């Protein structure tokens, strides 16, 4: 489960938010995001999905992912998404 790993990392609550989705109660949400595995971690910044990771993450993998999200140049990400060349993780 991601929750204990997230809490153990001591991430600032205003900077990072962990929100569980209820795929059984909201199947349209799961379908809209093409979630096919539970659990699935989605990283969203500025209303843009930056990555989707099925399964659990180790503390080190979560830290690396957060570092990549922080470092993302959102203008470049939006430009790539518009051009249809955005790499999938």
mmCIF file of C-alpha atoms in Angstrom:
data_model
loop_
_atom_site.group_PDB
_atom_site.id
_atom_site.type_symbol
_atom_site.label_atom_id
_atom_site.label_comp_id
_atom_site.label_asym_id
_atom_site.label_seq_id
_atom_site.Cartn_x
_atom_site.Cartn_y
_atom_site.Cartn_z
ATOM 1 C CA UNK A 1 0.000 0.000 0.000
ATOM 2 C CA UNK A 2 1.218 3.464 -0.839
ATOM 3 C CA UNK A 3 -0.234 5.276 2.183
ATOM 4 C CA UNK A 4 2.272 3.962 4.757
ATOM 5 C CA UNK A 5 5.218 4.598 2.419
ATOM 6 C CA UNK A 6 3.960 8.128 1.761
ATOM 7 C CA UNK A 7 3.404 8.908 5.447
ATOM 8 C CA UNK A 8 6.794 7.478 6.414
ATOM 9 C CA UNK A 9 8.460 9.828 3.934
ATOM 10 C CA UNK A 10 7.120 12.883 5.797
ATOM 11 C CA UNK A 11 6.052 14.730 2.663
ATOM 12 C CA UNK A 12 4.632 18.224 3.279
ATOM 13 C CA UNK A 13 0.821 17.998 3.104
ATOM 14 C CA UNK A 14 0.390 21.262 1.184
ATOM 15 C CA UNK A 15 2.973 20.332 -1.413
ATOM 16 C CA UNK A 16 1.936 16.718 -2.023
ATOM 17 C CA UNK A 17 -1.478 15.213 -1.622
ATOM 18 C CA UNK A 18 -2.389 11.573 -1.572
ATOM 19 C CA UNK A 19 -5.991 11.014 -2.572
ATOM 20 C CA UNK A 20 -7.467 7.558 -2.905
ATOM 21 C CA UNK A 21 -9.888 6.945 -5.717
ATOM 22 C CA UNK A 22 -12.740 4.519 -5.280
ATOM 23 C CA UNK A 23 -12.869 2.632 -8.556
ATOM 24 C CA UNK A 24 -15.846 0.520 -7.473
ATOM 25 C CA UNK A 25 -17.910 3.585 -6.553
ATOM 26 C CA UNK A 26 -16.648 5.692 -9.462
ATOM 27 C CA UNK A 27 -16.144 3.395 -12.467
ATOM 28 C CA UNK A 28 -16.317 6.363 -14.838
ATOM 29 C CA UNK A 29 -13.284 7.880 -13.099
ATOM 30 C CA UNK A 30 -11.307 4.656 -13.462
ATOM 31 C CA UNK A 31 -12.365 4.344 -17.100
ATOM 32 C CA UNK A 32 -11.534 7.979 -17.839
ATOM 33 C CA UNK A 33 -8.011 7.543 -16.530
ATOM 34 C CA UNK A 34 -7.695 4.039 -18.032
ATOM 35 C CA UNK A 35 -6.933 2.455 -14.681
ATOM 36 C CA UNK A 36 -6.647 -1.289 -15.128
ATOM 37 C CA UNK A 37 -4.650 -2.245 -12.041
ATOM 38 C CA UNK A 38 -5.294 -1.607 -8.368
ATOM 39 C CA UNK A 39 -3.473 0.157 -6.824
ATOM 40 C CA UNK A 40 -2.462 2.724 -9.413
ATOM 41 C CA UNK A 41 -0.540 5.889 -8.562
ATOM 42 C CA UNK A 42 -1.176 8.872 -10.809
ATOM 43 C CA UNK A 43 0.973 11.960 -10.545
ATOM 44 C CA UNK A 44 -0.907 15.111 -11.522
ATOM 45 C CA UNK A 45 0.570 18.595 -11.663
ATOM 46 C CA UNK A 46 -1.210 21.676 -12.963
ATOM 47 C CA UNK A 47 -4.152 19.487 -14.032
ATOM 48 C CA UNK A 48 -1.846 17.410 -16.225
ATOM 49 C CA UNK A 49 -1.192 13.700 -15.643
ATOM 50 C CA UNK A 50 2.577 13.297 -15.604
ATOM 51 C CA UNK A 51 2.750 9.577 -14.979
ATOM 52 C CA UNK A 52 0.755 6.501 -14.103
ATOM 53 C CA UNK A 53 2.347 3.735 -12.046
ATOM 54 C CA UNK A 54 0.427 0.510 -11.433
ATOM 55 C CA UNK A 55 1.234 -1.379 -8.250
ATOM 56 C CA UNK A 56 3.014 -0.276 -5.111
ATOM 57 C CA UNK A 57 6.199 1.751 -4.867
ATOM 58 C CA UNK A 58 9.141 1.430 -2.521
ATOM 59 C CA UNK A 59 10.113 4.517 -0.506
ATOM 60 C CA UNK A 60 13.097 5.073 -2.814
ATOM 61 C CA UNK A 61 10.971 4.768 -5.975
ATOM 62 C CA UNK A 62 8.414 7.199 -4.552
ATOM 63 C CA UNK A 63 11.160 9.701 -3.707
ATOM 64 C CA UNK A 64 12.570 9.416 -7.244
ATOM 65 C CA UNK A 65 9.120 9.906 -8.755
ATOM 66 C CA UNK A 66 8.468 13.003 -6.637
ATOM 67 C CA UNK A 67 11.848 14.397 -7.713
ATOM 68 C CA UNK A 68 10.942 13.917 -11.384
ATOM 69 C CA UNK A 69 7.554 15.573 -10.862
ATOM 70 C CA UNK A 70 9.149 18.566 -9.146
ATOM 71 C CA UNK A 71 11.739 18.893 -11.922
ATOM 72 C CA UNK A 72 9.231 18.683 -14.779
ATOM 73 C CA UNK A 73 9.106 21.803 -16.918
ATOM 74 C CA UNK A 74 5.353 22.138 -17.334
ATOM 75 C CA UNK A 75 5.535 24.331 -20.445
ATOM 76 C CA UNK A 76 7.562 21.583 -22.139
ATOM 77 C CA UNK A 77 5.163 18.895 -20.891
ATOM 78 C CA UNK A 78 2.144 20.778 -22.291
ATOM 79 C CA UNK A 79 3.932 21.420 -25.578
ATOM 80 C CA UNK A 80 4.796 17.711 -25.921
ATOM 81 C CA UNK A 81 1.257 16.658 -25.002
ATOM 82 C CA UNK A 82 -0.182 19.016 -27.588
ATOM 83 C CA UNK A 83 2.212 17.655 -30.212
ATOM 84 C CA UNK A 84 1.274 14.092 -29.233
ATOM 85 C CA UNK A 85 4.872 13.129 -28.502
ATOM 86 C CA UNK A 86 4.701 12.871 -24.730
ATOM 87 C CA UNK A 87 6.496 9.777 -23.479
ATOM 88 C CA UNK A 88 4.524 7.403 -21.293
ATOM 89 C CA UNK A 89 6.066 6.147 -18.106
#
